[in-house]
PDB file of C-alpha atoms in Angstrom:
ATOM      1  CA  VAL A   1       8.007 -69.479 -52.760  1.00  0.00           C
ATOM      2  CA  GLY A   2      10.438 -73.400 -52.292  1.00  0.00           C
ATOM      3  CA  GLU A   3      13.523 -74.416 -50.680  1.00  0.00           C
ATOM      4  CA  THR A   4      17.363 -72.887 -51.249  1.00  0.00           C
ATOM      5  CA  GLY A   5      18.335 -73.779 -54.663  1.00  0.00           C
ATOM      6  CA  SER A   6      15.023 -75.147 -55.775  1.00  0.00           C
ATOM      7  CA  GLY A   7      15.359 -72.322 -58.573  1.00  0.00           C
ATOM      8  CA  LYS A   8      12.741 -69.179 -57.521  1.00  0.00           C
ATOM      9  CA  THR A   9      16.088 -66.763 -58.827  1.00  0.00           C
ATOM     10  CA  THR A  10      15.610 -68.623 -62.429  1.00  0.00           C
ATOM     11  CA  LEU A  11      11.753 -68.829 -63.305  1.00  0.00           C
ATOM     12  CA  GLY A  12      11.915 -64.963 -61.970  1.00  0.00           C
ATOM     13  CA  HIS A  13      14.400 -63.770 -65.040  1.00  0.00           C
ATOM     14  CA  LEU A  14      12.288 -66.940 -67.064  1.00  0.00           C
ATOM     15  CA  ILE A  15       9.076 -64.609 -66.459  1.00  0.00           C
ATOM     16  CA  HIS A  16      10.997 -61.050 -67.700  1.00  0.00           C
ATOM     17  CA  LEU A  17      12.532 -62.358 -70.496  1.00  0.00           C
ATOM     18  CA  LEU A  18       8.267 -64.138 -72.162  1.00  0.00           C
ATOM     19  CA  SER A  19       7.402 -60.345 -70.987  1.00  0.00           C
ATOM     20  CA  GLN A  20       7.069 -57.702 -73.058  1.00  0.00           C
ATOM     21  CA  ARG A  21       9.332 -56.255 -70.367  1.00  0.00           C
ATOM     22  CA  SER A  22      12.173 -58.780 -71.800  1.00  0.00           C
ATOM     23  CA  ASP A  23      13.835 -55.629 -73.205  1.00  0.00           C
ATOM     24  CA  LYS A  24      14.048 -53.533 -70.408  1.00  0.00           C
ATOM     25  CA  PRO A  25      15.987 -54.241 -67.160  1.00  0.00           C
ATOM     26  CA  PHE A  26      15.911 -57.217 -64.780  1.00  0.00           C
ATOM     27  CA  HIS A  27      17.172 -56.904 -61.542  1.00  0.00           C
ATOM     28  CA  ASN A  28      17.544 -59.425 -58.742  1.00  0.00           C
ATOM     29  CA  VAL A  29      18.269 -57.818 -55.194  1.00  0.00           C
ATOM     30  CA  ALA A  30      18.626 -60.738 -52.524  1.00  0.00           C
ATOM     31  CA  CYS A  31      17.486 -58.978 -49.632  1.00  0.00           C
ATOM     32  CA  GLY A  32      19.013 -61.661 -47.177  1.00  0.00           C
ATOM     33  CA  ALA A  33      22.655 -61.023 -48.288  1.00  0.00           C
ATOM     34  CA  LEU A  34      22.118 -57.000 -47.737  1.00  0.00           C
ATOM     35  CA  PRO A  35      22.842 -54.978 -43.720  1.00  0.00           C
ATOM     36  CA  ARG A  36      19.407 -54.238 -41.973  1.00  0.00           C
ATOM     37  CA  ASP A  37      20.073 -50.744 -41.680  1.00  0.00           C
ATOM     38  CA  LEU A  38      21.416 -50.993 -45.941  1.00  0.00           C
ATOM     39  CA  ILE A  39      17.745 -52.225 -47.259  1.00  0.00           C
ATOM     40  CA  GLU A  40      15.769 -49.243 -47.450  1.00  0.00           C
ATOM     41  CA  SER A  41      18.142 -47.382 -49.705  1.00  0.00           C
ATOM     42  CA  GLU A  42      18.756 -50.344 -51.167  1.00  0.00           C
ATOM     43  CA  LEU A  43      15.654 -50.293 -52.790  1.00  0.00           C
ATOM     44  CA  PHE A  44      14.373 -46.955 -52.879  1.00  0.00           C
ATOM     45  CA  GLY A  45      17.899 -44.687 -52.604  1.00  0.00           C
ATOM     46  CA  HIS A  46      19.256 -41.748 -50.648  1.00  0.00           C
ATOM     47  CA  VAL A  47      20.213 -38.230 -50.924  1.00  0.00           C
ATOM     48  CA  ARG A  48      23.608 -37.339 -50.156  1.00  0.00           C
ATOM     49  CA  GLY A  49      24.279 -37.199 -46.470  1.00  0.00           C
ATOM     50  CA  ALA A  50      20.548 -38.653 -45.679  1.00  0.00           C
ATOM     51  CA  PHE A  51      22.571 -41.175 -42.859  1.00  0.00           C
ATOM     52  CA  THR A  52      27.020 -41.451 -42.066  1.00  0.00           C
ATOM     53  CA  GLY A  53      28.673 -42.671 -44.639  1.00  0.00           C
ATOM     54  CA  ALA A  54      26.012 -41.686 -47.235  1.00  0.00           C
ATOM     55  CA  ASP A  55      28.827 -39.370 -49.150  1.00  0.00           C
ATOM     56  CA  ARG A  56      26.732 -39.073 -52.404  1.00  0.00           C
ATOM     57  CA  SER A  57      23.338 -39.788 -53.806  1.00  0.00           C
ATOM     58  CA  LYS A  58      22.369 -43.192 -54.573  1.00  0.00           C
ATOM     59  CA  VAL A  59      19.927 -43.522 -57.467  1.00  0.00           C
ATOM     60  CA  GLY A  60      18.018 -47.426 -55.765  1.00  0.00           C
ATOM     61  CA  ARG A  61      16.881 -50.587 -57.287  1.00  0.00           C
ATOM     62  CA  PHE A  62      12.725 -49.178 -58.155  1.00  0.00           C
ATOM     63  CA  GLU A  63      14.411 -45.642 -59.920  1.00  0.00           C
ATOM     64  CA  ALA A  64      16.939 -48.060 -61.850  1.00  0.00           C
ATOM     65  CA  VAL A  65      14.809 -50.909 -63.709  1.00  0.00           C
ATOM     66  CA  ASN A  66      11.804 -48.154 -64.178  1.00  0.00           C
ATOM     67  CA  ASN A  67       9.398 -50.802 -66.329  1.00  0.00           C
ATOM     68  CA  GLY A  68      11.396 -53.334 -65.882  1.00  0.00           C
ATOM     69  CA  THR A  69      11.384 -56.220 -63.594  1.00  0.00           C
ATOM     70  CA  LEU A  70      12.541 -56.281 -60.244  1.00  0.00           C
ATOM     71  CA  LEU A  71      12.743 -59.726 -58.525  1.00  0.00           C
ATOM     72  CA  LEU A  72      13.784 -59.608 -54.341  1.00  0.00           C
ATOM     73  CA  ASP A  73      14.597 -62.913 -52.861  1.00  0.00           C
ATOM     74  CA  GLU A  74      13.842 -63.661 -49.683  1.00  0.00           C
ATOM     75  CA  ILE A  75      11.440 -60.372 -48.834  1.00  0.00           C
ATOM     76  CA  ASP A  76       9.808 -62.471 -46.011  1.00  0.00           C
ATOM     77  CA  ILE A  77      13.759 -60.830 -43.553  1.00  0.00           C
ATOM     78  CA  LEU A  78      12.063 -57.064 -44.529  1.00  0.00           C
ATOM     79  CA  GLY A  79      10.704 -55.362 -41.720  1.00  0.00           C
ATOM     80  CA  PRO A  80       7.689 -53.412 -40.790  1.00  0.00           C
ATOM     81  CA  LYS A  81       9.568 -49.472 -41.948  1.00  0.00           C
ATOM     82  CA  GLU A  82      11.250 -51.445 -45.448  1.00  0.00           C
ATOM     83  CA  GLN A  83       7.174 -53.440 -45.805  1.00  0.00           C
ATOM     84  CA  GLY A  84       5.527 -50.441 -45.205  1.00  0.00           C
ATOM     85  CA  LYS A  85       7.976 -48.615 -48.264  1.00  0.00           C
ATOM     86  CA  LEU A  86       7.384 -51.435 -50.064  1.00  0.00           C
ATOM     87  CA  LEU A  87       2.881 -51.213 -49.804  1.00  0.00           C
ATOM     88  CA  LYS A  88       3.407 -47.978 -50.501  1.00  0.00           C
ATOM     89  CA  VAL A  89       5.314 -48.469 -53.771  1.00  0.00           C
ATOM     90  CA  ILE A  90       2.795 -51.233 -54.752  1.00  0.00           C
ATOM     91  CA  GLU A  91      -0.617 -49.798 -54.730  1.00  0.00           C
ATOM     92  CA  SER A  92       0.439 -45.954 -55.678  1.00  0.00           C
ATOM     93  CA  GLY A  93       3.951 -46.289 -57.797  1.00  0.00           C
ATOM     94  CA  GLU A  94       5.146 -43.358 -55.127  1.00  0.00           C
ATOM     95  CA  PHE A  95       8.755 -43.801 -52.820  1.00  0.00           C
ATOM     96  CA  GLU A  96      10.742 -41.380 -51.359  1.00  0.00           C
ATOM     97  CA  LEU A  97      14.297 -41.862 -50.946  1.00  0.00           C
ATOM     98  CA  VAL A  98      16.179 -41.532 -47.459  1.00  0.00           C
ATOM     99  CA  GLY A  99      16.212 -38.217 -46.097  1.00  0.00           C
ATOM    100  CA  SER A 100      14.503 -36.829 -48.232  1.00  0.00           C
ATOM    101  CA  ASN A 101      10.567 -35.364 -48.982  1.00  0.00           C
ATOM    102  CA  GLU A 102      10.340 -35.755 -52.404  1.00  0.00           C
ATOM    103  CA  THR A 103       8.451 -37.954 -54.175  1.00  0.00           C
ATOM    104  CA  ARG A 104       8.863 -40.257 -57.151  1.00  0.00           C
ATOM    105  CA  THR A 105       7.345 -43.092 -59.354  1.00  0.00           C
ATOM    106  CA  SER A 106       8.045 -46.190 -60.564  1.00  0.00           C
ATOM    107  CA  SER A 107       6.342 -48.434 -62.701  1.00  0.00           C
ATOM    108  CA  ALA A 108       8.633 -51.225 -62.124  1.00  0.00           C
ATOM    109  CA  ARG A 109       7.125 -54.747 -62.386  1.00  0.00           C
ATOM    110  CA  LEU A 110       7.667 -56.582 -59.122  1.00  0.00           C
ATOM    111  CA  ILE A 111       8.265 -60.446 -58.386  1.00  0.00           C
ATOM    112  CA  VAL A 112       9.030 -61.940 -54.649  1.00  0.00           C
ATOM    113  CA  ALA A 113      10.641 -64.353 -54.059  1.00  0.00           C
ATOM    114  CA  SER A 114      10.325 -66.681 -50.269  1.00  0.00           C
ATOM    115  CA  ASN A 115      11.539 -70.088 -48.638  1.00  0.00           C
ATOM    116  CA  VAL A 116       9.016 -69.772 -46.085  1.00  0.00           C
ATOM    117  CA  ASP A 117       5.449 -68.774 -46.541  1.00  0.00           C
ATOM    118  CA  LEU A 118       4.281 -65.932 -46.436  1.00  0.00           C
ATOM    119  CA  ASP A 119       1.064 -66.545 -45.301  1.00  0.00           C
ATOM    120  CA  LYS A 120       2.271 -68.488 -42.156  1.00  0.00           C
ATOM    121  CA  LEU A 121       4.227 -65.334 -41.191  1.00  0.00           C
ATOM    122  CA  ALA A 122       1.086 -62.980 -41.561  1.00  0.00           C
ATOM    123  CA  ALA A 123      -1.480 -64.982 -39.239  1.00  0.00           C
ATOM    124  CA  GLU A 124       1.892 -64.616 -36.411  1.00  0.00           C
ATOM    125  CA  ASP A 125       1.648 -60.520 -37.165  1.00  0.00           C
ATOM    126  CA  ARG A 126       5.653 -61.409 -38.572  1.00  0.00           C
ATOM    127  CA  PHE A 127       4.853 -59.933 -42.081  1.00  0.00           C
ATOM    128  CA  ARG A 128       2.280 -57.472 -42.640  1.00  0.00           C
ATOM    129  CA  THR A 129      -1.491 -59.150 -43.870  1.00  0.00           C
ATOM    130  CA  ASP A 130      -2.060 -56.556 -46.529  1.00  0.00           C
ATOM    131  CA  LEU A 131       1.332 -56.180 -47.961  1.00  0.00           C
ATOM    132  CA  TYR A 132       0.483 -60.172 -48.589  1.00  0.00           C
ATOM    133  CA  TYR A 133      -2.440 -59.474 -50.119  1.00  0.00           C
ATOM    134  CA  ARG A 134      -1.097 -57.324 -52.456  1.00  0.00           C
ATOM    135  CA  LEU A 135       1.884 -59.376 -53.597  1.00  0.00           C
ATOM    136  CA  ASN A 136       0.540 -62.659 -53.489  1.00  0.00           C
ATOM    137  CA  VAL A 137      -1.806 -62.774 -56.933  1.00  0.00           C
ATOM    138  CA  LEU A 138      -0.201 -65.427 -58.437  1.00  0.00           C
ATOM    139  CA  GLU A 139       1.419 -68.176 -56.845  1.00  0.00           C
ATOM    140  CA  PHE A 140       4.053 -70.457 -57.560  1.00  0.00           C
ATOM    141  CA  ARG A 141       5.274 -73.118 -55.049  1.00  0.00           C
ATOM    142  CA  LEU A 142       8.267 -74.505 -56.761  1.00  0.00           C
ATOM    143  CA  PRO A 143       9.071 -78.135 -56.243  1.00  0.00           C
ATOM    144  CA  LEU A 144      11.834 -80.095 -54.256  1.00  0.00           C
ATOM    145  CA  LEU A 145      14.065 -81.564 -56.931  1.00  0.00           C
ATOM    146  CA  ARG A 146      14.010 -85.231 -54.535  1.00  0.00           C
ATOM    147  CA  ASP A 147       9.872 -85.178 -55.757  1.00  0.00           C
ATOM    148  CA  ARG A 148      11.112 -85.123 -58.756  1.00  0.00           C
ATOM    149  CA  PRO A 149      12.939 -87.792 -59.651  1.00  0.00           C
ATOM    150  CA  LEU A 150      11.767 -87.772 -63.527  1.00  0.00           C
ATOM    151  CA  ASP A 151      13.372 -84.435 -64.571  1.00  0.00           C
ATOM    152  CA  ILE A 152      17.044 -84.691 -62.911  1.00  0.00           C
ATOM    153  CA  VAL A 153      18.855 -86.841 -65.098  1.00  0.00           C
ATOM    154  CA  GLN A 154      17.478 -84.372 -67.765  1.00  0.00           C
ATOM    155  CA  LEU A 155      18.287 -80.687 -65.783  1.00  0.00           C
ATOM    156  CA  ALA A 156      21.823 -82.535 -65.180  1.00  0.00           C
ATOM    157  CA  MET A 157      22.257 -83.883 -68.598  1.00  0.00           C
ATOM    158  CA  GLN A 158      21.293 -79.990 -68.914  1.00  0.00           C
ATOM    159  CA  PHE A 159      24.327 -78.470 -66.834  1.00  0.00           C
ATOM    160  CA  VAL A 160      26.795 -80.359 -68.269  1.00  0.00           C
ATOM    161  CA  ASP A 161      26.408 -78.851 -71.321  1.00  0.00           C
ATOM    162  CA  GLU A 162      26.016 -75.360 -70.192  1.00  0.00           C
ATOM    163  CA  CYS A 163      29.058 -76.080 -68.198  1.00  0.00           C
ATOM    164  CA  CYS A 164      31.553 -78.024 -71.144  1.00  0.00           C
ATOM    165  CA  THR A 165      29.840 -74.850 -73.207  1.00  0.00           C
ATOM    166  CA  GLU A 166      31.573 -72.706 -71.475  1.00  0.00           C
ATOM    167  CA  HIS A 167      34.995 -74.416 -70.563  1.00  0.00           C
ATOM    168  CA  SER A 168      34.914 -75.742 -74.047  1.00  0.00           C
ATOM    169  CA  ILE A 169      34.769 -79.383 -72.520  1.00  0.00           C
ATOM    170  CA  GLU A 170      34.000 -81.925 -74.615  1.00  0.00           C
ATOM    171  CA  ILE A 171      31.811 -84.862 -72.535  1.00  0.00           C
ATOM    172  CA  GLU A 172      30.979 -87.915 -75.414  1.00  0.00           C
ATOM    173  CA  THR A 173      29.877 -90.603 -72.902  1.00  0.00           C
ATOM    174  CA  VAL A 174      27.779 -90.549 -69.621  1.00  0.00           C
ATOM    175  CA  ASP A 175      28.050 -93.892 -67.886  1.00  0.00           C
ATOM    176  CA  LEU A 176      24.859 -95.997 -66.532  1.00  0.00           C
ATOM    177  CA  ASP A 177      26.647 -96.224 -63.214  1.00  0.00           C
ATOM    178  CA  TYR A 178      27.300 -92.203 -62.885  1.00  0.00           C
ATOM    179  CA  LEU A 179      22.686 -92.132 -63.744  1.00  0.00           C
ATOM    180  CA  GLU A 180      21.959 -94.255 -61.272  1.00  0.00           C
ATOM    181  CA  ALA A 181      24.121 -92.285 -58.597  1.00  0.00           C
ATOM    182  CA  ILE A 182      21.851 -89.140 -59.091  1.00  0.00           C
ATOM    183  CA  ARG A 183      19.193 -90.562 -59.274  1.00  0.00           C
ATOM    184  CA  ARG A 184      19.591 -91.904 -55.594  1.00  0.00           C
ATOM    185  CA  TYR A 185      20.742 -88.675 -54.017  1.00  0.00           C
ATOM    186  CA  THR A 186      18.281 -87.147 -53.188  1.00  0.00           C
ATOM    187  CA  TRP A 187      19.781 -83.710 -53.161  1.00  0.00           C
ATOM    188  CA  PRO A 188      18.206 -81.706 -49.840  1.00  0.00           C
ATOM    189  CA  GLY A 189      20.817 -78.533 -52.244  1.00  0.00           C
ATOM    190  CA  ASN A 190      18.275 -78.741 -55.077  1.00  0.00           C
ATOM    191  CA  LEU A 191      18.522 -77.211 -58.632  1.00  0.00           C
ATOM    192  CA  ARG A 192      22.028 -75.449 -57.317  1.00  0.00           C
ATOM    193  CA  GLU A 193      23.243 -78.612 -55.757  1.00  0.00           C
ATOM    194  CA  LEU A 194      22.605 -80.397 -58.601  1.00  0.00           C
ATOM    195  CA  LYS A 195      24.305 -78.086 -60.937  1.00  0.00           C
ATOM    196  CA  ASN A 196      27.510 -77.773 -58.788  1.00  0.00           C
ATOM    197  CA  HIS A 197      28.375 -81.780 -58.653  1.00  0.00           C
ATOM    198  CA  MET A 198      27.443 -81.105 -62.243  1.00  0.00           C
ATOM    199  CA  GLN A 199      30.041 -79.005 -63.122  1.00  0.00           C
ATOM    200  CA  ARG A 200      32.930 -80.533 -60.257  1.00  0.00           C
ATOM    201  CA  ALA A 201      32.279 -84.243 -62.487  1.00  0.00           C
ATOM    202  CA  VAL A 202      32.511 -82.469 -66.158  1.00  0.00           C
ATOM    203  CA  LEU A 203      35.940 -80.199 -65.148  1.00  0.00           C
ATOM    204  CA  LEU A 204      36.839 -83.830 -62.850  1.00  0.00           C
ATOM    205  CA  SER A 205      36.297 -85.915 -65.905  1.00  0.00           C
ATOM    206  CA  SER A 206      38.945 -86.746 -68.240  1.00  0.00           C
ATOM    207  CA  ASP A 207      38.639 -89.607 -71.404  1.00  0.00           C
ATOM    208  CA  ALA A 208      35.488 -86.893 -72.637  1.00  0.00           C
ATOM    209  CA  ARG A 209      33.820 -89.431 -70.215  1.00  0.00           C
ATOM    210  CA  LEU A 210      31.487 -89.173 -67.420  1.00  0.00           C
ATOM    211  CA  THR A 211      32.138 -91.890 -64.409  1.00  0.00           C
ATOM    212  CA  VAL A 212      30.889 -92.077 -60.676  1.00  0.00           C
ATOM    213  CA  ASN A 213      34.542 -91.606 -59.525  1.00  0.00           C
ATOM    214  CA  ASP A 214      33.644 -87.673 -60.795  1.00  0.00           C
ATOM    215  CA  LEU A 215      30.868 -87.098 -58.481  1.00  0.00           C
ATOM    216  CA  SER A 216      31.695 -86.325 -55.531  1.00  0.00           C
ATOM    217  CA  HIS A 217      31.385 -88.717 -51.993  1.00  0.00           C
ATOM    218  CA  VAL A 218      28.748 -87.379 -50.743  1.00  0.00           C
ATOM    219  CA  VAL A 219      26.360 -88.597 -53.881  1.00  0.00           C
ATOM    220  CA  ILE A 220      28.238 -92.105 -54.586  1.00  0.00           C
ATOM    221  CA  SER A 221      28.445 -93.071 -50.293  1.00  0.00           C
ATOM    222  CA  ALA A 222      24.327 -92.105 -50.557  1.00  0.00           C
ATOM    223  CA  GLN A 223      23.703 -95.355 -54.134  1.00  0.00           C
ATOM    224  CA  PHE A 224      25.821 -97.899 -51.993  1.00  0.00           C
ATOM    225  CA  GLU A 225      23.254 -96.640 -49.207  1.00  0.00           C
ATOM    226  CA  GLU A 226      19.995 -96.950 -51.063  1.00  0.00           C
ATOM    227  CA  ALA A 227      21.761 -99.717 -52.498  1.00  0.00           C
ATOM    228  CA  ALA A 228      22.165-101.465 -49.120  1.00  0.00           C
ATOM    229  CA  LYS A 229      19.071-101.068 -48.360  1.00  0.00           C
ATOM    230  CA  GLN A 230      17.226-102.841 -51.094  1.00  0.00           C
ATOM    231  CA  GLU A 231      18.902-105.620 -50.427  1.00  0.00           C
ATOM    232  CA  GLN A 232      18.090-104.870 -47.086  1.00  0.00           C
ATOM    233  CA  LYS A 233      14.409-105.428 -48.208  1.00  0.00           C
ATOM    234  CA  ALA A 234      14.345-107.814 -50.637  1.00  0.00           C
ATOM    235  CA  THR A 235      16.206-110.654 -47.939  1.00  0.00           C
ATOM    236  CA  THR A 236      13.436-109.516 -45.595  1.00  0.00           C
ATOM    237  CA  GLU A 237      10.892-110.252 -47.750  1.00  0.00           C
ATOM    238  CA  TRP A 238      12.583-113.073 -48.644  1.00  0.00           C
ATOM    239  CA  SER A 239      12.794-114.579 -45.503  1.00  0.00           C
TER     240      SER A 239
END
């Protein structure tokens, strides 16, 4: 559970890589990006002619991942029908393709991610209580980046290194003003926003150096606003 961009997919993939299933497939399904009427088919597959446009059979993610790991992101958007089928496959490992009565099995390890608390949705009858309790074996709450100020610079430099490697760019110097600016910014988009800004800075950099001018005006403005607040506070206390 965590805000958008807080690293839920990254954590899910890390769990897979550190497990005994690391040599098996890892599939990430962004449920929120799928049309509502195609979610069931994406997860469980369908047979030819199951619905309009189904001109061929399709293997679902539960079958395709086999003994690997299936990460369902934004699981809170699933409707009652999909929730019921998901509960069945969790409890018995069994499922049916859309348009078929043939039962198939899956031994996939399931990881789910949500931007909202599923227990609150369950209390409001917007999410099946029995499914919530089956899912809630281990829960990880990912903190906001602004609540982890000591991690910001280290994570930023990691993203800088990754971008340099990807684009064959060399960075030798990082100005203190640059580091101060990224420390002061609140990063409402969390890790995803931080990574995007670090990529932007690397691509705009010159002379193998990162300066505050390589950051976007949003980050730079936050630095000056924070400095002005601190100055005003100091003036008030002195008065």
